[in-house]
């Protein structure tokens, strides 16, 4: 069974041979591959074929109550899906425009599955498409990366230089946006960031609520479910993955070496990566979260296009005391919204790990009448 609905990229002619509903659903299938917190896939797309538009909604049942108390990580994930949509549309010569919905922060926090159906989805905004616009070759060059990108939580080779065009491509793209990109390549500052990340990871491991939630989303390797991250995506063997899952959820004692391996993995990963990117925004509004998610996604896709591995660390972003201390150390008054690292994997097999799973596309799309699309 295939746990990742794998869309293919059409030629523009093949794309246009479809009905508007099919065209929009295809774009949703591309957006559904976006990186997202804990692989919760917290999005729902509402398809409006007659208006050639999509509504992007947050599925609040997938906002994690312990680690994502106000829904920031979930909304950043929606930003990533939005960026995927823009790149997919551009590949087919469509122009996309995002019209954000004014939503309050109360409307993006977690809700229990038992709460009413009406508060389950919060519309974050609408994307309207205009066909026939000249596709930008630069955007189109990224479309292939939509299908190939995955996070690779492995050690990268600190000694292998990145392609010289990578940083200029990244900075040129993100310079146009209301955020600041900080690029860290020197070993001393990388070590400092790694230490902050280790603090954040320790905090998670040592807090019952956090670790239980992480354990629920960190699945054994043979888990066939469409949500969550399997241990293999962290480079864990079957037994290690099972022990960590059980240890974190509290079903079995967490062995010290398993906890240590987990936090050391993140620390060493950061310390050894030749480049760490940090995205800061002037504020901490929903608009800032979407901006950050879009930029984070764009950075990962550009890395993929250059043949580089990349991964994301949210611990520093969400553990607020660490976020503030780290911002001071970085010398910024802005808020840290995203952290990613980039490099070539040190051990080639790490790049061959399987893709993360996804829900069926019909489970994350609704037609404007409220029915799941076929
Ligand atoms: C907002 C956000 C936060 C994330 N935080 C982390 C993190 O703290 N640690 C980690 O290993 N991966 C993190 N990720 C990566 C996701 O776990 C990953 O995107 C998801 O499991 C789907 O896998 P894929 O990106 O390979 O498709 C994050 C991704 C996003 C978009």
PDB file of C-alpha atoms in Angstrom, residues 103-286:
ATOM      1  CA  UNK A 103      -8.487  35.623  12.193  1.00  0.00           C
ATOM      2  CA  UNK A 104      -7.912  35.999  15.894  1.00  0.00           C
ATOM      3  CA  UNK A 105      -5.360  33.895  17.718  1.00  0.00           C
ATOM      4  CA  UNK A 106      -8.187  32.274  19.703  1.00  0.00           C
ATOM      5  CA  UNK A 107      -9.351  30.685  16.456  1.00  0.00           C
ATOM      6  CA  UNK A 108      -6.107  28.806  15.789  1.00  0.00           C
ATOM      7  CA  UNK A 109      -5.462  27.131  19.134  1.00  0.00           C
ATOM      8  CA  UNK A 110      -5.931  23.400  19.681  1.00  0.00           C
ATOM      9  CA  UNK A 111      -9.407  21.933  20.214  1.00  0.00           C
ATOM     10  CA  UNK A 112     -10.453  18.544  21.478  1.00  0.00           C
ATOM     11  CA  UNK A 113     -11.984  16.155  18.946  1.00  0.00           C
ATOM     12  CA  UNK A 114     -15.215  16.295  20.942  1.00  0.00           C
ATOM     13  CA  UNK A 115     -15.730  20.039  20.344  1.00  0.00           C
ATOM     14  CA  UNK A 116     -18.302  21.131  17.821  1.00  0.00           C
ATOM     15  CA  UNK A 117     -17.741  20.466  14.137  1.00  0.00           C
ATOM     16  CA  UNK A 118     -18.107  24.189  13.341  1.00  0.00           C
ATOM     17  CA  UNK A 119     -15.033  25.238  15.310  1.00  0.00           C
ATOM     18  CA  UNK A 120     -12.897  22.463  13.855  1.00  0.00           C
ATOM     19  CA  UNK A 121     -11.776  24.339  10.736  1.00  0.00           C
ATOM     20  CA  UNK A 122     -10.531  27.918  10.745  1.00  0.00           C
ATOM     21  CA  UNK A 123     -10.201  29.544   7.358  1.00  0.00           C
ATOM     22  CA  UNK A 124      -6.818  31.253   7.157  1.00  0.00           C
ATOM     23  CA  UNK A 125      -7.303  32.692   3.705  1.00  0.00           C
ATOM     24  CA  UNK A 126      -8.123  32.121   0.075  1.00  0.00           C
ATOM     25  CA  UNK A 127      -5.807  31.571  -2.875  1.00  0.00           C
ATOM     26  CA  UNK A 128      -7.158  32.850  -6.171  1.00  0.00           C
ATOM     27  CA  UNK A 129      -5.581  31.654  -9.376  1.00  0.00           C
ATOM     28  CA  UNK A 130      -5.340  33.401 -12.722  1.00  0.00           C
ATOM     29  CA  UNK A 131      -4.442  31.180 -15.659  1.00  0.00           C
ATOM     30  CA  UNK A 132      -2.371  32.322 -18.558  1.00  0.00           C
ATOM     31  CA  UNK A 133       0.181  34.350 -16.607  1.00  0.00           C
ATOM     32  CA  UNK A 134       3.707  33.764 -17.824  1.00  0.00           C
ATOM     33  CA  UNK A 135       5.237  31.190 -15.472  1.00  0.00           C
ATOM     34  CA  UNK A 136       8.522  32.256 -13.977  1.00  0.00           C
ATOM     35  CA  UNK A 137      11.305  29.810 -14.912  1.00  0.00           C
ATOM     36  CA  UNK A 138      12.829  30.246 -11.469  1.00  0.00           C
ATOM     37  CA  UNK A 139       9.616  29.145  -9.752  1.00  0.00           C
ATOM     38  CA  UNK A 140       9.060  26.397 -12.235  1.00  0.00           C
ATOM     39  CA  UNK A 141      12.559  25.079 -11.546  1.00  0.00           C
ATOM     40  CA  UNK A 142      11.434  24.444  -7.991  1.00  0.00           C
ATOM     41  CA  UNK A 143       8.359  22.397  -8.937  1.00  0.00           C
ATOM     42  CA  UNK A 144      10.374  19.219  -9.207  1.00  0.00           C
ATOM     43  CA  UNK A 145      11.653  19.839  -5.668  1.00  0.00           C
ATOM     44  CA  UNK A 146       8.069  19.729  -4.372  1.00  0.00           C
ATOM     45  CA  UNK A 147       8.090  16.005  -5.103  1.00  0.00           C
ATOM     46  CA  UNK A 148      11.662  15.265  -4.052  1.00  0.00           C
ATOM     47  CA  UNK A 149      11.988  17.248  -0.814  1.00  0.00           C
ATOM     48  CA  UNK A 150      11.939  15.504   2.558  1.00  0.00           C
ATOM     49  CA  UNK A 151      13.545  16.333   5.871  1.00  0.00           C
ATOM     50  CA  UNK A 152      16.724  14.366   6.425  1.00  0.00           C
ATOM     51  CA  UNK A 153      17.503  14.275  10.137  1.00  0.00           C
ATOM     52  CA  UNK A 154      21.056  13.064   9.741  1.00  0.00           C
ATOM     53  CA  UNK A 155      24.572  14.258  10.244  1.00  0.00           C
ATOM     54  CA  UNK A 156      25.794  16.429   7.407  1.00  0.00           C
ATOM     55  CA  UNK A 157      29.396  16.748   6.310  1.00  0.00           C
ATOM     56  CA  UNK A 158      30.811  19.923   7.898  1.00  0.00           C
ATOM     57  CA  UNK A 159      33.825  19.893   5.603  1.00  0.00           C
ATOM     58  CA  UNK A 160      31.954  19.716   2.319  1.00  0.00           C
ATOM     59  CA  UNK A 161      31.378  23.207   0.951  1.00  0.00           C
ATOM     60  CA  UNK A 162      27.930  24.146  -0.295  1.00  0.00           C
ATOM     61  CA  UNK A 163      27.532  25.228  -3.931  1.00  0.00           C
ATOM     62  CA  UNK A 164      28.571  28.883  -4.116  1.00  0.00           C
ATOM     63  CA  UNK A 165      25.295  29.875  -5.776  1.00  0.00           C
ATOM     64  CA  UNK A 166      23.187  28.507  -2.908  1.00  0.00           C
ATOM     65  CA  UNK A 167      23.404  31.344  -0.370  1.00  0.00           C
ATOM     66  CA  UNK A 168      22.917  34.111  -2.980  1.00  0.00           C
ATOM     67  CA  UNK A 169      19.862  32.267  -4.355  1.00  0.00           C
ATOM     68  CA  UNK A 170      18.404  31.891  -0.877  1.00  0.00           C
ATOM     69  CA  UNK A 171      19.068  35.440   0.287  1.00  0.00           C
ATOM     70  CA  UNK A 172      17.848  37.000  -2.972  1.00  0.00           C
ATOM     71  CA  UNK A 173      14.559  35.144  -2.700  1.00  0.00           C
ATOM     72  CA  UNK A 174      13.906  35.849   0.972  1.00  0.00           C
ATOM     73  CA  UNK A 175      15.095  39.486   0.831  1.00  0.00           C
ATOM     74  CA  UNK A 176      11.784  40.403  -0.832  1.00  0.00           C
ATOM     75  CA  UNK A 177       9.770  39.372   2.211  1.00  0.00           C
ATOM     76  CA  UNK A 178       8.878  40.983   5.577  1.00  0.00           C
ATOM     77  CA  UNK A 179      11.374  38.924   7.579  1.00  0.00           C
ATOM     78  CA  UNK A 180      15.080  38.609   8.245  1.00  0.00           C
ATOM     79  CA  UNK A 181      17.130  35.609   7.246  1.00  0.00           C
ATOM     80  CA  UNK A 182      20.185  35.009   9.424  1.00  0.00           C
ATOM     81  CA  UNK A 183      22.769  32.675   7.992  1.00  0.00           C
ATOM     82  CA  UNK A 184      25.175  31.061  10.409  1.00  0.00           C
ATOM     83  CA  UNK A 185      28.175  29.175   9.087  1.00  0.00           C
ATOM     84  CA  UNK A 186      30.931  29.730  11.651  1.00  0.00           C
ATOM     85  CA  UNK A 187      31.560  26.749  13.958  1.00  0.00           C
ATOM     86  CA  UNK A 188      31.421  28.732  17.208  1.00  0.00           C
ATOM     87  CA  UNK A 189      27.950  30.104  16.589  1.00  0.00           C
ATOM     88  CA  UNK A 190      26.784  26.737  15.272  1.00  0.00           C
ATOM     89  CA  UNK A 191      27.892  25.190  18.539  1.00  0.00           C
ATOM     90  CA  UNK A 192      26.012  27.859  20.483  1.00  0.00           C
ATOM     91  CA  UNK A 193      22.824  27.127  18.528  1.00  0.00           C
ATOM     92  CA  UNK A 194      23.316  23.396  19.071  1.00  0.00           C
ATOM     93  CA  UNK A 195      23.555  24.001  22.827  1.00  0.00           C
ATOM     94  CA  UNK A 196      20.323  25.987  22.826  1.00  0.00           C
ATOM     95  CA  UNK A 197      18.616  23.236  20.843  1.00  0.00           C
ATOM     96  CA  UNK A 198      19.855  20.588  23.303  1.00  0.00           C
ATOM     97  CA  UNK A 199      18.360  22.639  26.154  1.00  0.00           C
ATOM     98  CA  UNK A 200      15.036  22.762  24.338  1.00  0.00           C
ATOM     99  CA  UNK A 201      15.122  18.998  23.646  1.00  0.00           C
ATOM    100  CA  UNK A 202      15.950  18.226  27.280  1.00  0.00           C
ATOM    101  CA  UNK A 203      13.030  20.352  28.328  1.00  0.00           C
ATOM    102  CA  UNK A 204      10.738  18.272  26.103  1.00  0.00           C
ATOM    103  CA  UNK A 205      12.106  14.916  27.255  1.00  0.00           C
ATOM    104  CA  UNK A 206      11.813  15.889  30.910  1.00  0.00           C
ATOM    105  CA  UNK A 207       8.276  17.240  30.743  1.00  0.00           C
ATOM    106  CA  UNK A 208       5.620  14.527  30.954  1.00  0.00           C
ATOM    107  CA  UNK A 209       3.023  16.298  28.816  1.00  0.00           C
ATOM    108  CA  UNK A 210       5.507  17.204  26.090  1.00  0.00           C
ATOM    109  CA  UNK A 211       7.185  13.830  25.952  1.00  0.00           C
ATOM    110  CA  UNK A 212       3.899  11.917  25.924  1.00  0.00           C
ATOM    111  CA  UNK A 213       2.682  13.996  22.995  1.00  0.00           C
ATOM    112  CA  UNK A 214       5.963  13.617  21.118  1.00  0.00           C
ATOM    113  CA  UNK A 215       5.841   9.854  21.731  1.00  0.00           C
ATOM    114  CA  UNK A 216       2.349   9.674  20.256  1.00  0.00           C
ATOM    115  CA  UNK A 217       3.590  11.287  17.044  1.00  0.00           C
ATOM    116  CA  UNK A 218       6.948   9.501  16.944  1.00  0.00           C
ATOM    117  CA  UNK A 219       5.814   6.139  15.644  1.00  0.00           C
ATOM    118  CA  UNK A 220       7.388   2.677  15.461  1.00  0.00           C
ATOM    119  CA  UNK A 221       8.978   1.870  12.109  1.00  0.00           C
ATOM    120  CA  UNK A 222       6.246  -0.564  11.060  1.00  0.00           C
ATOM    121  CA  UNK A 223       3.479   1.955  11.732  1.00  0.00           C
ATOM    122  CA  UNK A 224       1.274   2.063   8.656  1.00  0.00           C
ATOM    123  CA  UNK A 225      -0.781   5.088   9.698  1.00  0.00           C
ATOM    124  CA  UNK A 226      -0.899   8.164   7.475  1.00  0.00           C
ATOM    125  CA  UNK A 227       0.056  10.655  10.216  1.00  0.00           C
ATOM    126  CA  UNK A 228       3.129  11.145  12.387  1.00  0.00           C
ATOM    127  CA  UNK A 229       6.831  10.456  11.987  1.00  0.00           C
ATOM    128  CA  UNK A 230       8.339   6.993  12.053  1.00  0.00           C
ATOM    129  CA  UNK A 231      11.579   6.343  13.894  1.00  0.00           C
ATOM    130  CA  UNK A 232      13.247   5.429  10.623  1.00  0.00           C
ATOM    131  CA  UNK A 233      12.819   9.066   9.565  1.00  0.00           C
ATOM    132  CA  UNK A 234      15.138   9.861  12.494  1.00  0.00           C
ATOM    133  CA  UNK A 235      17.565   7.129  11.477  1.00  0.00           C
ATOM    134  CA  UNK A 236      16.387   4.773  14.244  1.00  0.00           C
ATOM    135  CA  UNK A 237      16.466   0.986  13.965  1.00  0.00           C
ATOM    136  CA  UNK A 238      13.181  -0.877  14.567  1.00  0.00           C
ATOM    137  CA  UNK A 239      13.874  -1.706  18.224  1.00  0.00           C
ATOM    138  CA  UNK A 240      15.215   1.776  19.010  1.00  0.00           C
ATOM    139  CA  UNK A 241      12.165   3.392  17.432  1.00  0.00           C
ATOM    140  CA  UNK A 242       9.781   1.172  19.378  1.00  0.00           C
ATOM    141  CA  UNK A 243      11.612   1.795  22.669  1.00  0.00           C
ATOM    142  CA  UNK A 244      11.646   5.555  22.124  1.00  0.00           C
ATOM    143  CA  UNK A 245       7.947   5.583  21.196  1.00  0.00           C
ATOM    144  CA  UNK A 246       7.047   3.584  24.318  1.00  0.00           C
ATOM    145  CA  UNK A 247       9.474   5.425  26.556  1.00  0.00           C
ATOM    146  CA  UNK A 248       8.170   8.843  25.556  1.00  0.00           C
ATOM    147  CA  UNK A 249       4.503   7.895  25.829  1.00  0.00           C
ATOM    148  CA  UNK A 250       5.174   6.412  29.267  1.00  0.00           C
ATOM    149  CA  UNK A 251       4.180   2.860  28.258  1.00  0.00           C
ATOM    150  CA  UNK A 252       7.661   1.684  29.255  1.00  0.00           C
ATOM    151  CA  UNK A 253      10.550   3.359  31.063  1.00  0.00           C
ATOM    152  CA  UNK A 254      12.562   5.672  28.814  1.00  0.00           C
ATOM    153  CA  UNK A 255      16.079   4.271  28.784  1.00  0.00           C
ATOM    154  CA  UNK A 256      18.623   7.021  29.482  1.00  0.00           C
ATOM    155  CA  UNK A 257      20.608   6.126  26.357  1.00  0.00           C
ATOM    156  CA  UNK A 258      17.485   6.416  24.177  1.00  0.00           C
ATOM    157  CA  UNK A 259      16.653   9.862  25.554  1.00  0.00           C
ATOM    158  CA  UNK A 260      20.269  10.913  25.229  1.00  0.00           C
ATOM    159  CA  UNK A 261      20.552   9.644  21.660  1.00  0.00           C
ATOM    160  CA  UNK A 262      17.478  11.662  20.769  1.00  0.00           C
ATOM    161  CA  UNK A 263      18.708  14.995  22.111  1.00  0.00           C
ATOM    162  CA  UNK A 264      22.294  14.360  21.016  1.00  0.00           C
ATOM    163  CA  UNK A 265      21.053  13.671  17.473  1.00  0.00           C
ATOM    164  CA  UNK A 266      19.635  17.187  17.221  1.00  0.00           C
ATOM    165  CA  UNK A 267      22.655  18.770  18.864  1.00  0.00           C
ATOM    166  CA  UNK A 268      25.251  17.012  16.720  1.00  0.00           C
ATOM    167  CA  UNK A 269      23.132  17.594  13.630  1.00  0.00           C
ATOM    168  CA  UNK A 270      23.193  21.339  14.191  1.00  0.00           C
ATOM    169  CA  UNK A 271      26.790  21.538  15.273  1.00  0.00           C
ATOM    170  CA  UNK A 272      28.018  19.682  12.203  1.00  0.00           C
ATOM    171  CA  UNK A 273      25.827  21.330   9.583  1.00  0.00           C
ATOM    172  CA  UNK A 274      27.792  23.714   7.383  1.00  0.00           C
ATOM    173  CA  UNK A 275      24.875  26.163   7.340  1.00  0.00           C
ATOM    174  CA  UNK A 276      22.107  27.010   9.777  1.00  0.00           C
ATOM    175  CA  UNK A 277      19.376  29.381   8.675  1.00  0.00           C
ATOM    176  CA  UNK A 278      17.199  31.344  11.082  1.00  0.00           C
ATOM    177  CA  UNK A 279      14.078  33.199  10.100  1.00  0.00           C
ATOM    178  CA  UNK A 280      13.010  36.067  12.335  1.00  0.00           C
ATOM    179  CA  UNK A 281       9.948  38.272  11.946  1.00  0.00           C
ATOM    180  CA  UNK A 282       9.169  41.714  13.392  1.00  0.00           C
ATOM    181  CA  UNK A 283       6.119  40.446  15.272  1.00  0.00           C
ATOM    182  CA  UNK A 284       4.398  37.316  16.492  1.00  0.00           C
ATOM    183  CA  UNK A 285       1.123  37.659  14.602  1.00  0.00           C
ATOM    184  CA  UNK A 286      -0.658  35.085  12.472  1.00  0.00           C
TER     185      UNK A 286
END
